[in-house]
Amino acid sequence: MSDATLHNATQDPDDFAVSISDSVESFIVAVTEVAKGDEPDSAVPFLLLEISQLLLTGGRLGAHEDFVPDERYEPDTGPEPDVDELRERFAALLDPVDVYSEVFDPYVPRSEPVASRISDDLADIITDLRHGLAHYRAGRVSEALWWWQFSYLSNWGPTASAALRALQSLVAHVRLDQPLVELDGLDTDSGVTGDEERLAEEAGKVMVAEIAGPLGLRGM
C-alpha cells in the first residue's frame, strides 16, 4: 500500500492500523530474540536491519495526518512490562561498543554531543511500542495509532534514529577497515563536550579486528 493513498477517503483505515501493528509486533519479537544472545555473531547486522525497518514504519506514521484518539484521556493499559533484563542482556551483548556519542537535536545551534547506550535505546523503544500495542490489542485502535505517532515524534523515533546511526557507523568502521575510538570511562551520566582534542586525549584505540568477529561483522 502506497503512503500516497493514506488520505484517500475510500480507504479502510484498519488496513493501515494492521500494517503498523504487524510491524511493531515483528520488531518486538525479533529484537527480544536477539537479546537472548543465542546468535551473538549476528547481533549487530540483525539490529541494523530491524531498526531500519522500524524507522520505515515510523516514517509512515510521521507522514500521516494527526491521529485523534476516541477518548479525551488515555485509558490505563495496566503495569508496563519490565525491560531491565532486556536492557542488561543487550549491554552485555554489545560490550564494548554499547556507549556512543550523539547530538540530541541537530537543529539546536552549537549542540554538544551526549553519551548514549544502544542497550538503553532498545529498551526505551520497546517500552513505547509495547504501550501502543496494549491499546491495539484492547481494541482501542485510534488510541494505539495516536500513541505510536506521538511517541515516534517525541521519543522512539529520535532514539531509533540515533541507535541506527551508531550501528551503521560501527558496520562502516569494520567494512572500511578503520579503527574505532572507545571513550574510556564515558557513561551516560557523564557530560561530553564538543572539544575534539579533549575527546582524543581521553579516547583509547580499539582495533577493528578485536571486535569484528564477536559482533558478527567479519566477512559479511
PDB file of C-alpha atoms in Angstrom:
ATOM      1  CA  MET A   1       0.000   0.000   0.000  1.00  0.00           C
ATOM      2  CA  SER A   2       1.472   3.314  -1.058  1.00  0.00           C
ATOM      3  CA  ASP A   3       1.744   6.065   1.532  1.00  0.00           C
ATOM      4  CA  ALA A   4       0.398   8.393  -1.135  1.00  0.00           C
ATOM      5  CA  THR A   5      -3.031   6.778  -0.670  1.00  0.00           C
ATOM      6  CA  LEU A   6      -3.201   7.225   3.097  1.00  0.00           C
ATOM      7  CA  HIS A   7      -5.570  10.181   2.876  1.00  0.00           C
ATOM      8  CA  ASN A   8      -7.926   8.505   0.414  1.00  0.00           C
ATOM      9  CA  ALA A   9     -11.391   8.733   1.965  1.00  0.00           C
ATOM     10  CA  THR A  10     -12.390   5.371   0.487  1.00  0.00           C
ATOM     11  CA  GLN A  11      -9.510   3.508   2.120  1.00  0.00           C
ATOM     12  CA  ASP A  12     -10.253   1.298   5.097  1.00  0.00           C
ATOM     13  CA  PRO A  13      -8.225   2.857   7.957  1.00  0.00           C
ATOM     14  CA  ASP A  14      -7.943  -0.556   9.617  1.00  0.00           C
ATOM     15  CA  ASP A  15      -5.609  -1.656   6.820  1.00  0.00           C
ATOM     16  CA  PHE A  16      -3.093   0.982   7.876  1.00  0.00           C
ATOM     17  CA  ALA A  17      -3.509   0.089  11.537  1.00  0.00           C
ATOM     18  CA  VAL A  18      -2.976  -3.598  10.876  1.00  0.00           C
ATOM     19  CA  SER A  19       0.175  -2.857   8.876  1.00  0.00           C
ATOM     20  CA  ILE A  20       1.608  -0.668  11.630  1.00  0.00           C
ATOM     21  CA  SER A  21       0.752  -3.106  14.413  1.00  0.00           C
ATOM     22  CA  ASP A  22       2.254  -6.024  12.477  1.00  0.00           C
ATOM     23  CA  SER A  23       5.492  -4.087  12.017  1.00  0.00           C
ATOM     24  CA  VAL A  24       5.593  -3.102  15.692  1.00  0.00           C
ATOM     25  CA  GLU A  25       4.972  -6.631  16.915  1.00  0.00           C
ATOM     26  CA  SER A  26       7.512  -8.063  14.469  1.00  0.00           C
ATOM     27  CA  PHE A  27      10.176  -5.680  15.776  1.00  0.00           C
ATOM     28  CA  ILE A  28       9.451  -6.507  19.402  1.00  0.00           C
ATOM     29  CA  VAL A  29       9.588 -10.261  18.782  1.00  0.00           C
ATOM     30  CA  ALA A  30      12.742 -10.090  16.660  1.00  0.00           C
ATOM     31  CA  VAL A  31      14.710  -7.810  18.993  1.00  0.00           C
ATOM     32  CA  THR A  32      13.670  -9.816  22.053  1.00  0.00           C
ATOM     33  CA  GLU A  33      15.056 -12.914  20.342  1.00  0.00           C
ATOM     34  CA  VAL A  34      18.349 -11.160  19.611  1.00  0.00           C
ATOM     35  CA  ALA A  35      18.617 -10.179  23.280  1.00  0.00           C
ATOM     36  CA  LYS A  36      18.654 -13.848  24.264  1.00  0.00           C
ATOM     37  CA  GLY A  37      22.192 -13.993  22.873  1.00  0.00           C
ATOM     38  CA  ASP A  38      21.752 -17.316  21.076  1.00  0.00           C
ATOM     39  CA  GLU A  39      23.430 -15.916  17.947  1.00  0.00           C
ATOM     40  CA  PRO A  40      25.789 -13.162  19.147  1.00  0.00           C
ATOM     41  CA  ASP A  41      27.756 -13.197  15.890  1.00  0.00           C
ATOM     42  CA  SER A  42      24.770 -11.767  14.018  1.00  0.00           C
ATOM     43  CA  ALA A  43      23.553  -9.295  16.641  1.00  0.00           C
ATOM     44  CA  VAL A  44      24.810  -6.043  15.105  1.00  0.00           C
ATOM     45  CA  PRO A  45      23.759  -6.647  11.482  1.00  0.00           C
ATOM     46  CA  PHE A  46      20.412  -8.003  12.638  1.00  0.00           C
ATOM     47  CA  LEU A  47      19.727  -4.951  14.806  1.00  0.00           C
ATOM     48  CA  LEU A  48      20.766  -2.686  11.921  1.00  0.00           C
ATOM     49  CA  LEU A  49      18.168  -4.362   9.717  1.00  0.00           C
ATOM     50  CA  GLU A  50      15.381  -4.410  12.314  1.00  0.00           C
ATOM     51  CA  ILE A  51      15.759  -0.767  13.325  1.00  0.00           C
ATOM     52  CA  SER A  52      15.903   0.283   9.672  1.00  0.00           C
ATOM     53  CA  GLN A  53      12.610  -1.476   9.026  1.00  0.00           C
ATOM     54  CA  LEU A  54      11.035   0.015  12.148  1.00  0.00           C
ATOM     55  CA  LEU A  55      12.007   3.528  11.080  1.00  0.00           C
ATOM     56  CA  LEU A  56      10.175   2.972   7.796  1.00  0.00           C
ATOM     57  CA  THR A  57       7.072   2.301   9.879  1.00  0.00           C
ATOM     58  CA  GLY A  58       7.811   5.423  11.901  1.00  0.00           C
ATOM     59  CA  GLY A  59       8.152   7.437   8.712  1.00  0.00           C
ATOM     60  CA  ARG A  60       4.697   6.328   7.637  1.00  0.00           C
ATOM     61  CA  LEU A  61       3.310   7.427  10.998  1.00  0.00           C
ATOM     62  CA  GLY A  62       5.124  10.747  10.837  1.00  0.00           C
ATOM     63  CA  ALA A  63       3.920  11.466   7.297  1.00  0.00           C
ATOM     64  CA  HIS A  64       0.302  10.694   8.194  1.00  0.00           C
ATOM     65  CA  GLU A  65      -2.109  13.378   9.325  1.00  0.00           C
ATOM     66  CA  ASP A  66      -2.519  13.590  13.095  1.00  0.00           C
ATOM     67  CA  PHE A  67      -4.446  10.757  14.681  1.00  0.00           C
ATOM     68  CA  VAL A  68      -7.102  11.748  17.197  1.00  0.00           C
ATOM     69  CA  PRO A  69      -7.969   9.244  19.946  1.00  0.00           C
ATOM     70  CA  ASP A  70     -11.604   8.462  20.684  1.00  0.00           C
ATOM     71  CA  GLU A  71     -11.315   9.389  24.350  1.00  0.00           C
ATOM     72  CA  ARG A  72     -10.119  12.649  25.871  1.00  0.00           C
ATOM     73  CA  TYR A  73      -7.974  10.894  28.475  1.00  0.00           C
ATOM     74  CA  GLU A  74      -5.767   7.935  27.728  1.00  0.00           C
ATOM     75  CA  PRO A  75      -7.176   4.687  29.152  1.00  0.00           C
ATOM     76  CA  ASP A  76      -4.977   2.800  31.589  1.00  0.00           C
ATOM     77  CA  THR A  77      -3.053  -0.026  29.946  1.00  0.00           C
ATOM     78  CA  GLY A  78      -2.004  -1.606  33.226  1.00  0.00           C
ATOM     79  CA  PRO A  79       1.543  -2.076  34.517  1.00  0.00           C
ATOM     80  CA  GLU A  80       4.320  -1.697  31.973  1.00  0.00           C
ATOM     81  CA  PRO A  81       6.314  -4.886  31.316  1.00  0.00           C
ATOM     82  CA  ASP A  82       9.789  -4.794  32.835  1.00  0.00           C
ATOM     83  CA  VAL A  83      12.561  -4.220  30.304  1.00  0.00           C
ATOM     84  CA  ASP A  84      15.526  -4.226  32.701  1.00  0.00           C
ATOM     85  CA  GLU A  85      16.520  -7.781  31.818  1.00  0.00           C
ATOM     86  CA  LEU A  86      16.434  -6.976  28.097  1.00  0.00           C
ATOM     87  CA  ARG A  87      18.498  -3.841  28.707  1.00  0.00           C
ATOM     88  CA  GLU A  88      21.098  -5.778  30.676  1.00  0.00           C
ATOM     89  CA  ARG A  89      21.297  -8.538  28.077  1.00  0.00           C
ATOM     90  CA  PHE A  90      21.978  -6.029  25.316  1.00  0.00           C
ATOM     91  CA  ALA A  91      24.533  -4.178  27.450  1.00  0.00           C
ATOM     92  CA  ALA A  92      26.478  -7.430  27.817  1.00  0.00           C
ATOM     93  CA  LEU A  93      25.953  -8.475  24.214  1.00  0.00           C
ATOM     94  CA  LEU A  94      27.141  -5.176  22.730  1.00  0.00           C
ATOM     95  CA  ASP A  95      30.070  -4.550  25.049  1.00  0.00           C
ATOM     96  CA  PRO A  96      32.455  -2.761  24.299  1.00  0.00           C
ATOM     97  CA  VAL A  97      30.526  -0.730  21.700  1.00  0.00           C
ATOM     98  CA  ASP A  98      27.329  -0.076  23.667  1.00  0.00           C
ATOM     99  CA  VAL A  99      28.180   3.552  24.505  1.00  0.00           C
ATOM    100  CA  TYR A 100      28.233   6.076  21.679  1.00  0.00           C
ATOM    101  CA  SER A 101      28.041   9.855  21.221  1.00  0.00           C
ATOM    102  CA  GLU A 102      25.053  11.584  19.682  1.00  0.00           C
ATOM    103  CA  VAL A 103      23.835  15.149  19.146  1.00  0.00           C
ATOM    104  CA  PHE A 104      20.410  15.290  20.768  1.00  0.00           C
ATOM    105  CA  ASP A 105      18.899  17.855  18.386  1.00  0.00           C
ATOM    106  CA  PRO A 106      20.771  18.707  15.157  1.00  0.00           C
ATOM    107  CA  TYR A 107      18.795  21.944  14.787  1.00  0.00           C
ATOM    108  CA  VAL A 108      19.911  23.418  18.099  1.00  0.00           C
ATOM    109  CA  PRO A 109      22.919  25.712  17.429  1.00  0.00           C
ATOM    110  CA  ARG A 110      26.233  24.551  18.874  1.00  0.00           C
ATOM    111  CA  SER A 111      24.705  21.402  20.332  1.00  0.00           C
ATOM    112  CA  GLU A 112      27.192  19.291  22.236  1.00  0.00           C
ATOM    113  CA  PRO A 113      27.247  15.502  21.896  1.00  0.00           C
ATOM    114  CA  VAL A 114      25.811  13.420  24.692  1.00  0.00           C
ATOM    115  CA  ALA A 115      26.634   9.868  25.689  1.00  0.00           C
ATOM    116  CA  SER A 116      24.011   7.245  24.941  1.00  0.00           C
ATOM    117  CA  ARG A 117      23.749   3.467  25.100  1.00  0.00           C
ATOM    118  CA  ILE A 118      22.324   1.256  22.396  1.00  0.00           C
ATOM    119  CA  SER A 119      21.037  -1.082  25.114  1.00  0.00           C
ATOM    120  CA  ASP A 120      19.096   1.785  26.739  1.00  0.00           C
ATOM    121  CA  ASP A 121      17.781   2.877  23.352  1.00  0.00           C
ATOM    122  CA  LEU A 122      16.421  -0.555  22.507  1.00  0.00           C
ATOM    123  CA  ALA A 123      14.726  -0.886  25.899  1.00  0.00           C
ATOM    124  CA  ASP A 124      13.128   2.567  25.560  1.00  0.00           C
ATOM    125  CA  ILE A 125      11.915   1.873  22.025  1.00  0.00           C
ATOM    126  CA  ILE A 126      10.317  -1.412  23.030  1.00  0.00           C
ATOM    127  CA  THR A 127       8.651   0.231  26.039  1.00  0.00           C
ATOM    128  CA  ASP A 128       6.983   2.810  23.776  1.00  0.00           C
ATOM    129  CA  LEU A 129       5.954   0.237  21.192  1.00  0.00           C
ATOM    130  CA  ARG A 130       4.510  -2.145  23.776  1.00  0.00           C
ATOM    131  CA  HIS A 131       2.424   0.649  25.278  1.00  0.00           C
ATOM    132  CA  GLY A 132       0.733   1.295  21.946  1.00  0.00           C
ATOM    133  CA  LEU A 133       0.377  -2.420  21.301  1.00  0.00           C
ATOM    134  CA  ALA A 134      -1.525  -2.799  24.586  1.00  0.00           C
ATOM    135  CA  HIS A 135      -4.078  -0.271  23.331  1.00  0.00           C
ATOM    136  CA  TYR A 136      -4.294  -2.016  19.972  1.00  0.00           C
ATOM    137  CA  ARG A 137      -4.864  -5.467  21.480  1.00  0.00           C
ATOM    138  CA  ALA A 138      -7.572  -3.999  23.718  1.00  0.00           C
ATOM    139  CA  GLY A 139      -9.405  -2.812  20.601  1.00  0.00           C
ATOM    140  CA  ARG A 140      -8.507   0.861  21.020  1.00  0.00           C
ATOM    141  CA  VAL A 141      -7.118   1.251  17.504  1.00  0.00           C
ATOM    142  CA  SER A 142      -7.267   5.052  17.292  1.00  0.00           C
ATOM    143  CA  GLU A 143      -5.591   5.327  20.699  1.00  0.00           C
ATOM    144  CA  ALA A 144      -2.820   2.954  19.579  1.00  0.00           C
ATOM    145  CA  LEU A 145      -2.185   4.877  16.372  1.00  0.00           C
ATOM    146  CA  TRP A 146      -2.194   8.179  18.252  1.00  0.00           C
ATOM    147  CA  TRP A 147       0.300   6.838  20.785  1.00  0.00           C
ATOM    148  CA  TRP A 148       2.631   5.302  18.199  1.00  0.00           C
ATOM    149  CA  GLN A 149       2.584   8.512  16.153  1.00  0.00           C
ATOM    150  CA  PHE A 150       3.070  10.805  19.156  1.00  0.00           C
ATOM    151  CA  SER A 151       5.834   8.705  20.700  1.00  0.00           C
ATOM    152  CA  TYR A 152       7.546   8.326  17.295  1.00  0.00           C
ATOM    153  CA  LEU A 153       7.810  12.100  17.021  1.00  0.00           C
ATOM    154  CA  SER A 154       8.704  12.688  20.664  1.00  0.00           C
ATOM    155  CA  ASN A 155      10.811   9.704  21.723  1.00  0.00           C
ATOM    156  CA  TRP A 156      11.213   6.391  19.953  1.00  0.00           C
ATOM    157  CA  GLY A 157      11.766   7.928  16.518  1.00  0.00           C
ATOM    158  CA  PRO A 158      14.766  10.062  17.541  1.00  0.00           C
ATOM    159  CA  THR A 159      16.019   7.245  19.767  1.00  0.00           C
ATOM    160  CA  ALA A 160      15.835   4.665  16.982  1.00  0.00           C
ATOM    161  CA  SER A 161      17.469   7.080  14.545  1.00  0.00           C
ATOM    162  CA  ALA A 162      20.375   7.637  16.926  1.00  0.00           C
ATOM    163  CA  ALA A 163      20.824   3.913  17.541  1.00  0.00           C
ATOM    164  CA  LEU A 164      20.705   3.224  13.815  1.00  0.00           C
ATOM    165  CA  ARG A 165      23.374   5.844  13.194  1.00  0.00           C
ATOM    166  CA  ALA A 166      25.608   4.201  15.806  1.00  0.00           C
ATOM    167  CA  LEU A 167      25.107   0.720  14.345  1.00  0.00           C
ATOM    168  CA  GLN A 168      25.653   1.959  10.799  1.00  0.00           C
ATOM    169  CA  SER A 169      28.834   3.706  11.885  1.00  0.00           C
ATOM    170  CA  LEU A 170      30.052   0.543  13.561  1.00  0.00           C
ATOM    171  CA  VAL A 171      29.436  -1.508  10.416  1.00  0.00           C
ATOM    172  CA  ALA A 172      31.131   1.164   8.300  1.00  0.00           C
ATOM    173  CA  HIS A 173      34.234   1.210  10.513  1.00  0.00           C
ATOM    174  CA  VAL A 174      34.596  -2.533  10.201  1.00  0.00           C
ATOM    175  CA  ARG A 175      33.823  -2.756   6.496  1.00  0.00           C
ATOM    176  CA  LEU A 176      36.204   0.099   5.686  1.00  0.00           C
ATOM    177  CA  ASP A 177      38.893  -1.335   7.973  1.00  0.00           C
ATOM    178  CA  GLN A 178      39.076   1.778  10.131  1.00  0.00           C
ATOM    179  CA  PRO A 179      39.966   1.743  13.857  1.00  0.00           C
ATOM    180  CA  LEU A 180      37.223   2.605  16.303  1.00  0.00           C
ATOM    181  CA  VAL A 181      37.599   5.124  19.093  1.00  0.00           C
ATOM    182  CA  GLU A 182      36.474   3.987  22.525  1.00  0.00           C
ATOM    183  CA  LEU A 183      35.672   6.713  25.046  1.00  0.00           C
ATOM    184  CA  ASP A 184      37.379   5.399  28.180  1.00  0.00           C
ATOM    185  CA  GLY A 185      35.144   5.726  31.204  1.00  0.00           C
ATOM    186  CA  LEU A 186      32.416   7.519  29.270  1.00  0.00           C
ATOM    187  CA  ASP A 187      28.999   6.846  30.718  1.00  0.00           C
ATOM    188  CA  THR A 188      25.523   8.219  30.175  1.00  0.00           C
ATOM    189  CA  ASP A 189      25.778  10.064  33.487  1.00  0.00           C
ATOM    190  CA  SER A 190      28.864  11.983  32.420  1.00  0.00           C
ATOM    191  CA  GLY A 191      28.956  15.055  30.229  1.00  0.00           C
ATOM    192  CA  VAL A 192      30.523  15.103  26.780  1.00  0.00           C
ATOM    193  CA  THR A 193      31.750  18.307  25.210  1.00  0.00           C
ATOM    194  CA  GLY A 194      32.393  19.146  21.602  1.00  0.00           C
ATOM    195  CA  ASP A 195      36.115  19.557  22.240  1.00  0.00           C
ATOM    196  CA  GLU A 196      37.511  17.001  19.805  1.00  0.00           C
ATOM    197  CA  GLU A 197      41.050  17.384  21.120  1.00  0.00           C
ATOM    198  CA  ARG A 198      39.967  16.571  24.662  1.00  0.00           C
ATOM    199  CA  LEU A 199      37.984  13.586  23.452  1.00  0.00           C
ATOM    200  CA  ALA A 200      41.008  12.405  21.531  1.00  0.00           C
ATOM    201  CA  GLU A 201      43.127  12.579  24.678  1.00  0.00           C
ATOM    202  CA  GLU A 202      40.573  10.525  26.600  1.00  0.00           C
ATOM    203  CA  ALA A 203      40.000   8.022  23.845  1.00  0.00           C
ATOM    204  CA  GLY A 204      41.616   4.614  23.648  1.00  0.00           C
ATOM    205  CA  LYS A 205      42.003   2.785  20.333  1.00  0.00           C
ATOM    206  CA  VAL A 206      40.063  -0.407  19.785  1.00  0.00           C
ATOM    207  CA  MET A 207      41.174  -2.198  16.648  1.00  0.00           C
ATOM    208  CA  VAL A 208      38.507  -3.480  14.300  1.00  0.00           C
ATOM    209  CA  ALA A 209      40.000  -6.941  14.335  1.00  0.00           C
ATOM    210  CA  GLU A 210      39.243  -7.256  18.043  1.00  0.00           C
ATOM    211  CA  ILE A 211      35.505  -6.628  17.741  1.00  0.00           C
ATOM    212  CA  ALA A 212      34.537  -7.691  14.212  1.00  0.00           C
ATOM    213  CA  GLY A 213      34.360 -11.413  14.996  1.00  0.00           C
ATOM    214  CA  PRO A 214      32.412 -11.277  18.274  1.00  0.00           C
ATOM    215  CA  LEU A 215      29.900  -8.814  16.807  1.00  0.00           C
ATOM    216  CA  GLY A 216      29.331 -10.770  13.610  1.00  0.00           C
ATOM    217  CA  LEU A 217      30.793  -8.203  11.234  1.00  0.00           C
ATOM    218  CA  ARG A 218      33.709 -10.109   9.784  1.00  0.00           C
ATOM    219  CA  GLY A 219      33.256 -11.356   6.268  1.00  0.00           C
ATOM    220  CA  MET A 220      29.676 -10.101   5.863  1.00  0.00           C
TER     221      MET A 220
END
